[in-house]
C-alpha atoms as a printed R data frame, in Angstrom:
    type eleno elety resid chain resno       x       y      z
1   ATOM     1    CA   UNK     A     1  36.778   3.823 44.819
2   ATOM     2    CA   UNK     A     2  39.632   1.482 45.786
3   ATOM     3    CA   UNK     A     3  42.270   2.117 42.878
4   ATOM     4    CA   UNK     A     4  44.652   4.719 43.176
5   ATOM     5    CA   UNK     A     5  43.999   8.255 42.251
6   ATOM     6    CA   UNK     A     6  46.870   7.676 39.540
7   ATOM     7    CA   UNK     A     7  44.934   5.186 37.811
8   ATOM     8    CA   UNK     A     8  41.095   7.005 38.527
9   ATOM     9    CA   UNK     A     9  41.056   7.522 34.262
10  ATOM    10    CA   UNK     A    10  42.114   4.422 33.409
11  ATOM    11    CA   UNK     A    11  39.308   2.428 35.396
12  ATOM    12    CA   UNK     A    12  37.033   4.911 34.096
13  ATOM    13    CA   UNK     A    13  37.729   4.023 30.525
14  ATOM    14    CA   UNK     A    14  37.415  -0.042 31.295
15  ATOM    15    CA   UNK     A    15  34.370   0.486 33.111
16  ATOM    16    CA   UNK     A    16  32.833   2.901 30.429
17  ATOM    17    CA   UNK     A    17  34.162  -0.116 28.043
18  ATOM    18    CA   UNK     A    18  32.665  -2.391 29.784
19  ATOM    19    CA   UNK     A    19  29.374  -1.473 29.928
20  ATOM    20    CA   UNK     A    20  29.087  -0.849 26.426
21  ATOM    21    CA   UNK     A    21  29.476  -4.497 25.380
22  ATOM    22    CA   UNK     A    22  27.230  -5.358 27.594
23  ATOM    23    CA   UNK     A    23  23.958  -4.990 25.374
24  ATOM    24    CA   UNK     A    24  21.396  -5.139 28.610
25  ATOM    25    CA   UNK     A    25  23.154  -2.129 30.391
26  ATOM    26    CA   UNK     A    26  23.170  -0.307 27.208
27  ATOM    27    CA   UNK     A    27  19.533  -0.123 26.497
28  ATOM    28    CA   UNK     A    28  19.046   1.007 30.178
29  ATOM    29    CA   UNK     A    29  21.076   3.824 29.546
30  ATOM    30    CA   UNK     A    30  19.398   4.517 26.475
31  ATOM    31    CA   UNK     A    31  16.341   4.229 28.243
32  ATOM    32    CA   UNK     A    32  17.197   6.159 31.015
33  ATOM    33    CA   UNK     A    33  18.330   9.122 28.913
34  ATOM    34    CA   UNK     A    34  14.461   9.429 26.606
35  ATOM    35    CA   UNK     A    35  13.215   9.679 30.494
36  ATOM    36    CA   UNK     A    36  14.779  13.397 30.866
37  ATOM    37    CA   UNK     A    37  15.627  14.608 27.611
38  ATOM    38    CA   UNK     A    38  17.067  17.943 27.139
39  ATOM    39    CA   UNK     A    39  19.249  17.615 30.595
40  ATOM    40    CA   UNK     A    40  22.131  20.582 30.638
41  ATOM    41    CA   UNK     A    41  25.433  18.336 30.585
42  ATOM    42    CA   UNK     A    42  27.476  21.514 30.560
43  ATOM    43    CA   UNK     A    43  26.088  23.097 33.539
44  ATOM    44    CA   UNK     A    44  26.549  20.157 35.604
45  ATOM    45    CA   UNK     A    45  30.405  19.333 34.282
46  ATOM    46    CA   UNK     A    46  31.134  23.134 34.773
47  ATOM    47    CA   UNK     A    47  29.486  23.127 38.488
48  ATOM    48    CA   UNK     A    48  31.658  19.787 39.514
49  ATOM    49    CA   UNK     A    49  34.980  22.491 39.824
50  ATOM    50    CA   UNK     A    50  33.205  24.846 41.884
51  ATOM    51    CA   UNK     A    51  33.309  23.367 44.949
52  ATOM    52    CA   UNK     A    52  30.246  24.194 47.443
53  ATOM    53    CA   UNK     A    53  28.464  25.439 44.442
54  ATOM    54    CA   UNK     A    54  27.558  21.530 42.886
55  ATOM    55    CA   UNK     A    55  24.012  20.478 42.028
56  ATOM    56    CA   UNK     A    56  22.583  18.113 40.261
57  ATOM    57    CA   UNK     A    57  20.428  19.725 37.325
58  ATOM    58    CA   UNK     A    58  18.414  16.141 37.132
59  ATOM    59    CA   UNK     A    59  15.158  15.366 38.568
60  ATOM    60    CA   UNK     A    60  15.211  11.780 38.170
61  ATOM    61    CA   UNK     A    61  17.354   9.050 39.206
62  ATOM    62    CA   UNK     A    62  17.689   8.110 35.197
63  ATOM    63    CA   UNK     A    63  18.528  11.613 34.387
64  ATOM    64    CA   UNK     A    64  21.062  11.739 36.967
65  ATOM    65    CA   UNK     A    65  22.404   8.391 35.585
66  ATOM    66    CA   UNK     A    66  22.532   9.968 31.974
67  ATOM    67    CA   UNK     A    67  24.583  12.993 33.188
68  ATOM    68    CA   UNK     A    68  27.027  10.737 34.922
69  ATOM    69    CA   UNK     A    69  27.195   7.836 31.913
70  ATOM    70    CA   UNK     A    70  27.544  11.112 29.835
71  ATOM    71    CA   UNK     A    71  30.974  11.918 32.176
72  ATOM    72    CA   UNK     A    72  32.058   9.074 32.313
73  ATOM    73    CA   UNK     A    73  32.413   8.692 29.019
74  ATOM    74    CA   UNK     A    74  33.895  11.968 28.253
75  ATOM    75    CA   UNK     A    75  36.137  11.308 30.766
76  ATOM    76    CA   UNK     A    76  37.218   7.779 28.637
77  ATOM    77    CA   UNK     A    77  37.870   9.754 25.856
78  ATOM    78    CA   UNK     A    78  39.933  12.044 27.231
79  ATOM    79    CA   UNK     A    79  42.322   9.557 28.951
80  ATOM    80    CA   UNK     A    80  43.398   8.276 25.661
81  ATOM    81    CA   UNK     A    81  46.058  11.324 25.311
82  ATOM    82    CA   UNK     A    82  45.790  12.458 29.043
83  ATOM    83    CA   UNK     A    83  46.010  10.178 31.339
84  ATOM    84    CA   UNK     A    84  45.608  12.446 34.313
85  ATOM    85    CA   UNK     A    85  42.060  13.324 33.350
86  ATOM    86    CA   UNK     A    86  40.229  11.401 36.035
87  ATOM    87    CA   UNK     A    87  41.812  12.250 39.299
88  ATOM    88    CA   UNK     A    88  42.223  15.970 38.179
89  ATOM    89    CA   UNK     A    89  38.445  16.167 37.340
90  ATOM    90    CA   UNK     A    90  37.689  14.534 40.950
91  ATOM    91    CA   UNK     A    91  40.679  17.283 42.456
92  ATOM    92    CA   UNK     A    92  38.252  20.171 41.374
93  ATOM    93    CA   UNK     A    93  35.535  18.828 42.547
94  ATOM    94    CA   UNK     A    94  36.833  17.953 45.586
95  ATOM    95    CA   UNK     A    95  39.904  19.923 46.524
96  ATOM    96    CA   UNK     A    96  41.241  18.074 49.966
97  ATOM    97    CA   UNK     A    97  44.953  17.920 50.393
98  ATOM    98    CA   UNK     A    98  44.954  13.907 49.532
99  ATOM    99    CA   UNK     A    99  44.716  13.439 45.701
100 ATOM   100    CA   UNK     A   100  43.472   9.999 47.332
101 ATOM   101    CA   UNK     A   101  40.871  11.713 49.568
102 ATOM   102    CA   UNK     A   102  39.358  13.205 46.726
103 ATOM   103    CA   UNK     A   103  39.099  10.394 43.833
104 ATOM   104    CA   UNK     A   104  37.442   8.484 46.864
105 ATOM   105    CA   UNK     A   105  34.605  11.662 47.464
106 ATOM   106    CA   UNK     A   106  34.195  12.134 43.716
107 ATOM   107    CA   UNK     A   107  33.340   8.696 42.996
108 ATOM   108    CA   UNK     A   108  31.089   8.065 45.804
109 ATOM   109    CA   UNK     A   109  29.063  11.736 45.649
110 ATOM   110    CA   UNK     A   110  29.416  11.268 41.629
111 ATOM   111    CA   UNK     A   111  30.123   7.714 40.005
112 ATOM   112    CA   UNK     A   112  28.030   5.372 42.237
113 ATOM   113    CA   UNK     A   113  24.684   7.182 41.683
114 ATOM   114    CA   UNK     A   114  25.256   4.994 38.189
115 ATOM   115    CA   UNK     A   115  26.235   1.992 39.341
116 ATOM   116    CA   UNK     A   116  23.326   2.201 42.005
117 ATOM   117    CA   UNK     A   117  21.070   2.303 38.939
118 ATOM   118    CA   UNK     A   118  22.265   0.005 36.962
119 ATOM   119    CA   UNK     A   119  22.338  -2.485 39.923
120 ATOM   120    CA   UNK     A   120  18.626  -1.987 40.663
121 ATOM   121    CA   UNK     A   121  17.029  -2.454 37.014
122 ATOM   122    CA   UNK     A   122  19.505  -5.080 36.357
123 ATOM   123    CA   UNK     A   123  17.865  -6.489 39.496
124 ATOM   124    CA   UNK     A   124  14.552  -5.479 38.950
125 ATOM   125    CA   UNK     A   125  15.339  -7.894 35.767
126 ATOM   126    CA   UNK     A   126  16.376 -10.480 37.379
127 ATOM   127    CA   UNK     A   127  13.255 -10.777 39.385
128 ATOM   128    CA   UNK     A   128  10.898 -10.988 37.017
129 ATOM   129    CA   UNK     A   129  13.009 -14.072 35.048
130 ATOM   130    CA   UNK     A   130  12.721 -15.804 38.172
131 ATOM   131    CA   UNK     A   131   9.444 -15.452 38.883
132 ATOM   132    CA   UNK     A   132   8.971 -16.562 35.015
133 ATOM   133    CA   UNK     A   133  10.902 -19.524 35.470
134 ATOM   134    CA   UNK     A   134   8.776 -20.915 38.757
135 ATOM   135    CA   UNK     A   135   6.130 -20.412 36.399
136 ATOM   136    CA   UNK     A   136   7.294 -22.114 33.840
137 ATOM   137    CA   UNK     A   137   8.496 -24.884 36.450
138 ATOM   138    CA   UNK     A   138   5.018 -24.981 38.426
139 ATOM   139    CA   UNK     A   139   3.173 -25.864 34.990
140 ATOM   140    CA   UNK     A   140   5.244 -28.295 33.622
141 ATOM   141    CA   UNK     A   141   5.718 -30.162 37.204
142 ATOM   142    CA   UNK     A   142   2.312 -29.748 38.436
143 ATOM   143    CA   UNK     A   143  -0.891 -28.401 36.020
144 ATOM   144    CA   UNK     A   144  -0.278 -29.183 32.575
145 ATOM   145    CA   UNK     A   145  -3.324 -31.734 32.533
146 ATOM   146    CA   UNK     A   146  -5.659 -29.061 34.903
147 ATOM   147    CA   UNK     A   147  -4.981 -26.241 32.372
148 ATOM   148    CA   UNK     A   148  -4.591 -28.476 28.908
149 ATOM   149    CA   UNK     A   149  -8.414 -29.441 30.374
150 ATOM   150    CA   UNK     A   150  -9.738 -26.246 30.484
151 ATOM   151    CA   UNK     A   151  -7.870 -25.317 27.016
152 ATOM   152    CA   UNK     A   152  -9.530 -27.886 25.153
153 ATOM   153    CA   UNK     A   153 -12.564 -26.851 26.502
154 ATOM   154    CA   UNK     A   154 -12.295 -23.611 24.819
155 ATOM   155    CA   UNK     A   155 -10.038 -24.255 22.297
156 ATOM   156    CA   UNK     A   156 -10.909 -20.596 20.744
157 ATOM   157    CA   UNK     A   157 -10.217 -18.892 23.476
158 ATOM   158    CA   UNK     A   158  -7.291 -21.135 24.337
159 ATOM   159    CA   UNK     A   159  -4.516 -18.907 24.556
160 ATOM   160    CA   UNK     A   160  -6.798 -16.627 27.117
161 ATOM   161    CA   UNK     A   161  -6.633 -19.434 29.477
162 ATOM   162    CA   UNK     A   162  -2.946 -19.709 29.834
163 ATOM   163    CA   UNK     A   163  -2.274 -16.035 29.664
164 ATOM   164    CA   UNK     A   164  -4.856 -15.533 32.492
165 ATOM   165    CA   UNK     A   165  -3.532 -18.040 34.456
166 ATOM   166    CA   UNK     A   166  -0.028 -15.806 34.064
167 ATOM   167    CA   UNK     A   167  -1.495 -12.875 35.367
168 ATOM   168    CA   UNK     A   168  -2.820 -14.413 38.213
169 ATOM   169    CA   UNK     A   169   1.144 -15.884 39.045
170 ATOM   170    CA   UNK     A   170   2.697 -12.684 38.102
171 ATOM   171    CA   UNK     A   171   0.573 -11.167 40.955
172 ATOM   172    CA   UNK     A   172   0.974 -13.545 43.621
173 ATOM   173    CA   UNK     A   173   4.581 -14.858 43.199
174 ATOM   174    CA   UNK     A   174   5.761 -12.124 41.673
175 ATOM   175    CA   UNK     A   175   3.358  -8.938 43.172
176 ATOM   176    CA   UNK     A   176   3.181  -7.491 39.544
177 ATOM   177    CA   UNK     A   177   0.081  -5.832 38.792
178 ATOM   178    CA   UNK     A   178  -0.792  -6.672 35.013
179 ATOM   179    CA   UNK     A   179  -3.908  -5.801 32.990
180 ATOM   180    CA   UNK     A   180  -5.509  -7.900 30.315
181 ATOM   181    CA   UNK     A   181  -5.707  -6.359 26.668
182 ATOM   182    CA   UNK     A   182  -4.770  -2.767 27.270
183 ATOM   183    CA   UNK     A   183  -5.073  -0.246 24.678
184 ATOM   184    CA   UNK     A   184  -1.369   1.161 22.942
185 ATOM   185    CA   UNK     A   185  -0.971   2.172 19.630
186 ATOM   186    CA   UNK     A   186   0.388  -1.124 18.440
187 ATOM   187    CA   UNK     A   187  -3.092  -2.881 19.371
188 ATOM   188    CA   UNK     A   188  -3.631  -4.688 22.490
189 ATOM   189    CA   UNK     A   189  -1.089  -6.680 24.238
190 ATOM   190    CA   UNK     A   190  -1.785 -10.388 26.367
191 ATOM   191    CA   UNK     A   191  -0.332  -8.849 29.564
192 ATOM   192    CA   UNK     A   192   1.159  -4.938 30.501
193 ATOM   193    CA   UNK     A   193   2.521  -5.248 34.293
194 ATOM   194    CA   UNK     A   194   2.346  -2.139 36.766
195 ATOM   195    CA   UNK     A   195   1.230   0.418 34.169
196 ATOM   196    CA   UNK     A   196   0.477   3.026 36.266
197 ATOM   197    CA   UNK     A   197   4.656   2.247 38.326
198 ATOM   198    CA   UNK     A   198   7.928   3.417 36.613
199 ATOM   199    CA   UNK     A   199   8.585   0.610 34.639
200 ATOM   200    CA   UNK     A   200   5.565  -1.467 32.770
201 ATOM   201    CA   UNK     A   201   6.335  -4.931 32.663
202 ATOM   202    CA   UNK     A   202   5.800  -6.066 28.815
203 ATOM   203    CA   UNK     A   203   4.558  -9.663 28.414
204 ATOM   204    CA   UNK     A   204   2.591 -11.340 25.439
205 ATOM   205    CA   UNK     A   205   1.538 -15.191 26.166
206 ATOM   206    CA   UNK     A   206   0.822 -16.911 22.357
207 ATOM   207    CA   UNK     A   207  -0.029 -20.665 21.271
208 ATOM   208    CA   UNK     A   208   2.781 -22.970 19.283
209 ATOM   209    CA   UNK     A   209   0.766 -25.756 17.804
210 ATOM   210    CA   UNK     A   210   3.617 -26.478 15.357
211 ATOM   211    CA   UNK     A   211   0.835 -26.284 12.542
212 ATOM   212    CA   UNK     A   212  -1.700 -23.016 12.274
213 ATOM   213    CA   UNK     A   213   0.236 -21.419 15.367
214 ATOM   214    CA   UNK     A   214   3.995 -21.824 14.115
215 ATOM   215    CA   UNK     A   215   6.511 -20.430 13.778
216 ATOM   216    CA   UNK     A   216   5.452 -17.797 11.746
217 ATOM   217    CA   UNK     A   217   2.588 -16.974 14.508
218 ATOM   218    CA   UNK     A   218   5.832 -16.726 16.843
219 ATOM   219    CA   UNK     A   219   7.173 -14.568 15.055
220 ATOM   220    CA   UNK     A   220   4.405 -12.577 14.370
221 ATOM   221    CA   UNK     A   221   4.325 -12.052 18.220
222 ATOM   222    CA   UNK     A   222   7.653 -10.862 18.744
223 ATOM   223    CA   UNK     A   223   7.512  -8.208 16.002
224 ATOM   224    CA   UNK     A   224   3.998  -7.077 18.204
225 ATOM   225    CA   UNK     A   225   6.170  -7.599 21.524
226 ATOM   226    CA   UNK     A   226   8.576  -5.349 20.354
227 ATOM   227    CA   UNK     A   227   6.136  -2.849 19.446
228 ATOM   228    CA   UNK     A   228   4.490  -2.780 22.979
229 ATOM   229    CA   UNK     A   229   7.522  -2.212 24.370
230 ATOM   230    CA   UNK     A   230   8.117   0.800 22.212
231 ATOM   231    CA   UNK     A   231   5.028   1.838 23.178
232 ATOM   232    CA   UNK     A   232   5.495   1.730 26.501
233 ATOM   233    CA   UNK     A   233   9.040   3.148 26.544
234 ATOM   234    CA   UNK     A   234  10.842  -0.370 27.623
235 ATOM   235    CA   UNK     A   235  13.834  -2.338 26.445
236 ATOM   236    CA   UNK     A   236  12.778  -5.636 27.982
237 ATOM   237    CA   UNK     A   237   9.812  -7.705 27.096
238 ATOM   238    CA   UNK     A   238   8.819 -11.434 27.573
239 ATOM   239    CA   UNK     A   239   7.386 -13.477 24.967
240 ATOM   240    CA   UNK     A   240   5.561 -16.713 26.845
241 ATOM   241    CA   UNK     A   241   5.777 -19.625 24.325
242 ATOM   242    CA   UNK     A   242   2.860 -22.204 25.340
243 ATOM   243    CA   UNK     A   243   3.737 -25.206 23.615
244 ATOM   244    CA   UNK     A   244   0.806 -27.323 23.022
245 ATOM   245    CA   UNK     A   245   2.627 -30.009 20.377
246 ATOM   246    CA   UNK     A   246   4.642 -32.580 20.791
247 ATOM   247    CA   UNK     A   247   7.405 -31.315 18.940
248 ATOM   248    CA   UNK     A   248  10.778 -30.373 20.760
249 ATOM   249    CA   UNK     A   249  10.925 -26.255 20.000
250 ATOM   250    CA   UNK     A   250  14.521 -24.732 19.606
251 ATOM   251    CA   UNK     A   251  14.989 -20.955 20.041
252 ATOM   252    CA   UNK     A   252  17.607 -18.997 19.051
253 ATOM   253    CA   UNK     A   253  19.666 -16.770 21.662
254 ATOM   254    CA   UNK     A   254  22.056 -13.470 21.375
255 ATOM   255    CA   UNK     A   255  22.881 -14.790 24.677
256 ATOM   256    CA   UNK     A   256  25.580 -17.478 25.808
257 ATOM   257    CA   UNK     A   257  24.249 -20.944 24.254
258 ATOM   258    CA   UNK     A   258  22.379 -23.193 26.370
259 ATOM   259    CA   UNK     A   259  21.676 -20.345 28.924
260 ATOM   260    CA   UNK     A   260  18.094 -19.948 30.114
261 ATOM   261    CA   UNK     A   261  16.364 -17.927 28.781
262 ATOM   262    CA   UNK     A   262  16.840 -17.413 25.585
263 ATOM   263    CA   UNK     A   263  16.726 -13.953 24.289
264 ATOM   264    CA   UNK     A   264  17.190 -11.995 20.875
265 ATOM   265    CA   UNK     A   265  17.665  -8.250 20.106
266 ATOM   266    CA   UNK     A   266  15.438  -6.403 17.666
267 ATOM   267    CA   UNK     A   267  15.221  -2.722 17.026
268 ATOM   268    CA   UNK     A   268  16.705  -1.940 20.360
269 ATOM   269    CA   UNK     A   269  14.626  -4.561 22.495
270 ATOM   270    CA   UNK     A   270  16.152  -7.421 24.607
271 ATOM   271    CA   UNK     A   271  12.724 -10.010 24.006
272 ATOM   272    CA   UNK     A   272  13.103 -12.890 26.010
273 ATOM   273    CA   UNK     A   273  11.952 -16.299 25.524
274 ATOM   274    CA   UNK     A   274   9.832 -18.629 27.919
275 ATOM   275    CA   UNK     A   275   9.164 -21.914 25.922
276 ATOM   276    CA   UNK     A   276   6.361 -23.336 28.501
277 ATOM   277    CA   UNK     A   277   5.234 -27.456 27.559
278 ATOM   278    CA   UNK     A   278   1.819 -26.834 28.920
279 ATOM   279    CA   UNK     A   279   0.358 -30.654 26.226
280 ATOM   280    CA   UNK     A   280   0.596 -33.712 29.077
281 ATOM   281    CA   UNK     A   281   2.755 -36.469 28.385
282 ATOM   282    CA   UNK     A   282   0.857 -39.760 26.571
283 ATOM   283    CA   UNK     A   283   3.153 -41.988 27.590
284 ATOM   284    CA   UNK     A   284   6.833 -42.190 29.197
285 ATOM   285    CA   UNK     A   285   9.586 -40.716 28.001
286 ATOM   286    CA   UNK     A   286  11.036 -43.779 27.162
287 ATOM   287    CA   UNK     A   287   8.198 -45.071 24.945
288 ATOM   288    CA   UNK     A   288   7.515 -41.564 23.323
289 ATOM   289    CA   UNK     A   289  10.200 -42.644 20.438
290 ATOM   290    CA   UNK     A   290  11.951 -39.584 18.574
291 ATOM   291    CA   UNK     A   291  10.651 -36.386 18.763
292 ATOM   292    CA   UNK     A   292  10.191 -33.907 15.888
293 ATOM   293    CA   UNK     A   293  12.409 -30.676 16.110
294 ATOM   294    CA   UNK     A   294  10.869 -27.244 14.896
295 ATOM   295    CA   UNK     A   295  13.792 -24.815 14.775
296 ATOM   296    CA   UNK     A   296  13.242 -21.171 14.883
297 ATOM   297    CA   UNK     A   297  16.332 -18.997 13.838
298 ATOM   298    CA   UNK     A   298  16.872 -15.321 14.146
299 ATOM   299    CA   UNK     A   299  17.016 -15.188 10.705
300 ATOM   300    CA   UNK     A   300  13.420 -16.230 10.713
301 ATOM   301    CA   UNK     A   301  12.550 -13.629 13.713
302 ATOM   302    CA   UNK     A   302  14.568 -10.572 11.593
303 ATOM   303    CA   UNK     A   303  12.977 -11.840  8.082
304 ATOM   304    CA   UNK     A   304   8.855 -12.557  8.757
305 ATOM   305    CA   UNK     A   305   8.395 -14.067  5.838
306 ATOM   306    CA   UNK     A   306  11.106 -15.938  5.745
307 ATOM   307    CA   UNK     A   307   9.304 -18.097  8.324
């Protein structure tokens, strides 16, 4: 809204660049555009140059973000051999006697219905990884040996008592309502958040033991995340790593290295990782002597068997 009308193409076409490397604003778009399929692009491009006439042909806020993503781009394309594509499509659609006046009008009635959505999922997002990482941090710092306790006391229905615990966080730090084992057609899932809300929350808790539960059981319960969240229409899911061994567990990431949390695509899901030590410490630190690494690489994650 603040460059000059002169240059409204050319920030369209880094923007529309932009957002296409970044893979987790690319699978909301995707997302966004299976939520109202069979939207009438032309209608609404032709109805932006009749002025007084517009409408948006959407009933959703993700179909309205798909039309505009979809002008956007079109837009970017067309600035490669005309460079006075954006400001003339914002002059028809809003025909004031400043070429300024109207790139500022046409991006705010127009443009930042997008960048509205994007900023709320990406949010959305956001909240739930923090919520995920006081979890994480609350175990680790304060009932490892309460819930270790009441694992070994069940040891078969081991991973039930972690992933229960979960639930009951999500809800009260978090105020996600989740429900245990529901039904999809990939089988039943740990956790599903706010099924009956816009956008189910996909989380599966599962046991590393670095022997029975390895990483091919890890693996094994990404491949099922991933499914859930196909299920459920969603490009995010969390896979909740309990870590019950000793053994130092290294994850792989699509993500910048060394930033939390870890995450990997697969088959147009962004799953990522929460590696939770829930076994108490036996001794210090400083008298535990080396630990074992288990290393878990994306080849293993793409290739099952591999692992």
């Amino acid at each position: 809204m603040t460059a000059p009308f002169s240059s409204a193409g050319h920030e369209i076409h880094l923007a529309v660049t932009w957002i296409n490397s970044q893979p987790a604003l690319s699978g909301l778009l995707e997302e966004a555009a299976r939520k109202e399929p069979g939207l009438d692009r032309e209608t609404f491009q032709t109805g932006l140059s009749r002025s007084g006439r517009f409408f948006w042909p959407s009933r959703t806020e993700e179909g309205r973000a798909s039309l505009v993503w979809g002008l956007m781009q079109d837009i970017a394309r067309a600035e490669a051999e005309d460079p006075e594509a954006g400001w003339r499509v914002a002059s028809d659609y809003s025909p004031k006697s400043s070429l300024q006046d109207s790139w500022r009008e046409f991006a705010e009635d127009i443009l930042q219905p997008l960048f509205d959505f994007l900023s709320e999922r990406v949010g959305a997002e956001s909240s739930i990884l923090h919520t995920l990482e006081r979890y994480r941090t609350r175990i680790e710092w304060f009932d490892r040996e309460e819930l270790y306790t009441r694992f070994e006391a069940d040891r078969a229905n081991g991973e039930e008592v972690y992933n229960l615990d979960l639930q009951r966080f999500l809800f009260l730090e978090g105020d996600h309502i989740t429900h245990a084992k529901p039904r999809s057609a990939s089988g039943e899932a740990d956790l599903i958040g706010d099924l009956d809300g816009r956008d189910p929350l996909v989380c599966d808790g599962k046991i590393f033991d670095g022997k029975s539960r390895g990483k091919s059981y890890l693996v094994k319960g990404m491949h099922q995340v991933v499914k859930y969240a196909h299920d459920y229409g969603q490009h995010t899911a969390y896979l909740i790593i309990y870590n019950i061994s000793d053994k130092l567990l290294e994850l792989p990431t699509d993500g910048t290295p060394g930033a939390w949390p870890p995450y990997t695509e697969l088959a147009g899901v962004r799953v990522y990782f929460i590696h939770v030590r829930v076994l108490p410490p036996s001794t210090t630190a400083s008298k535990a002597g080396k630990a074992t690494r288990v290393t878990l690489t994306r080849d293993d994650l793409t290739n099952p068997d591999a692992a």
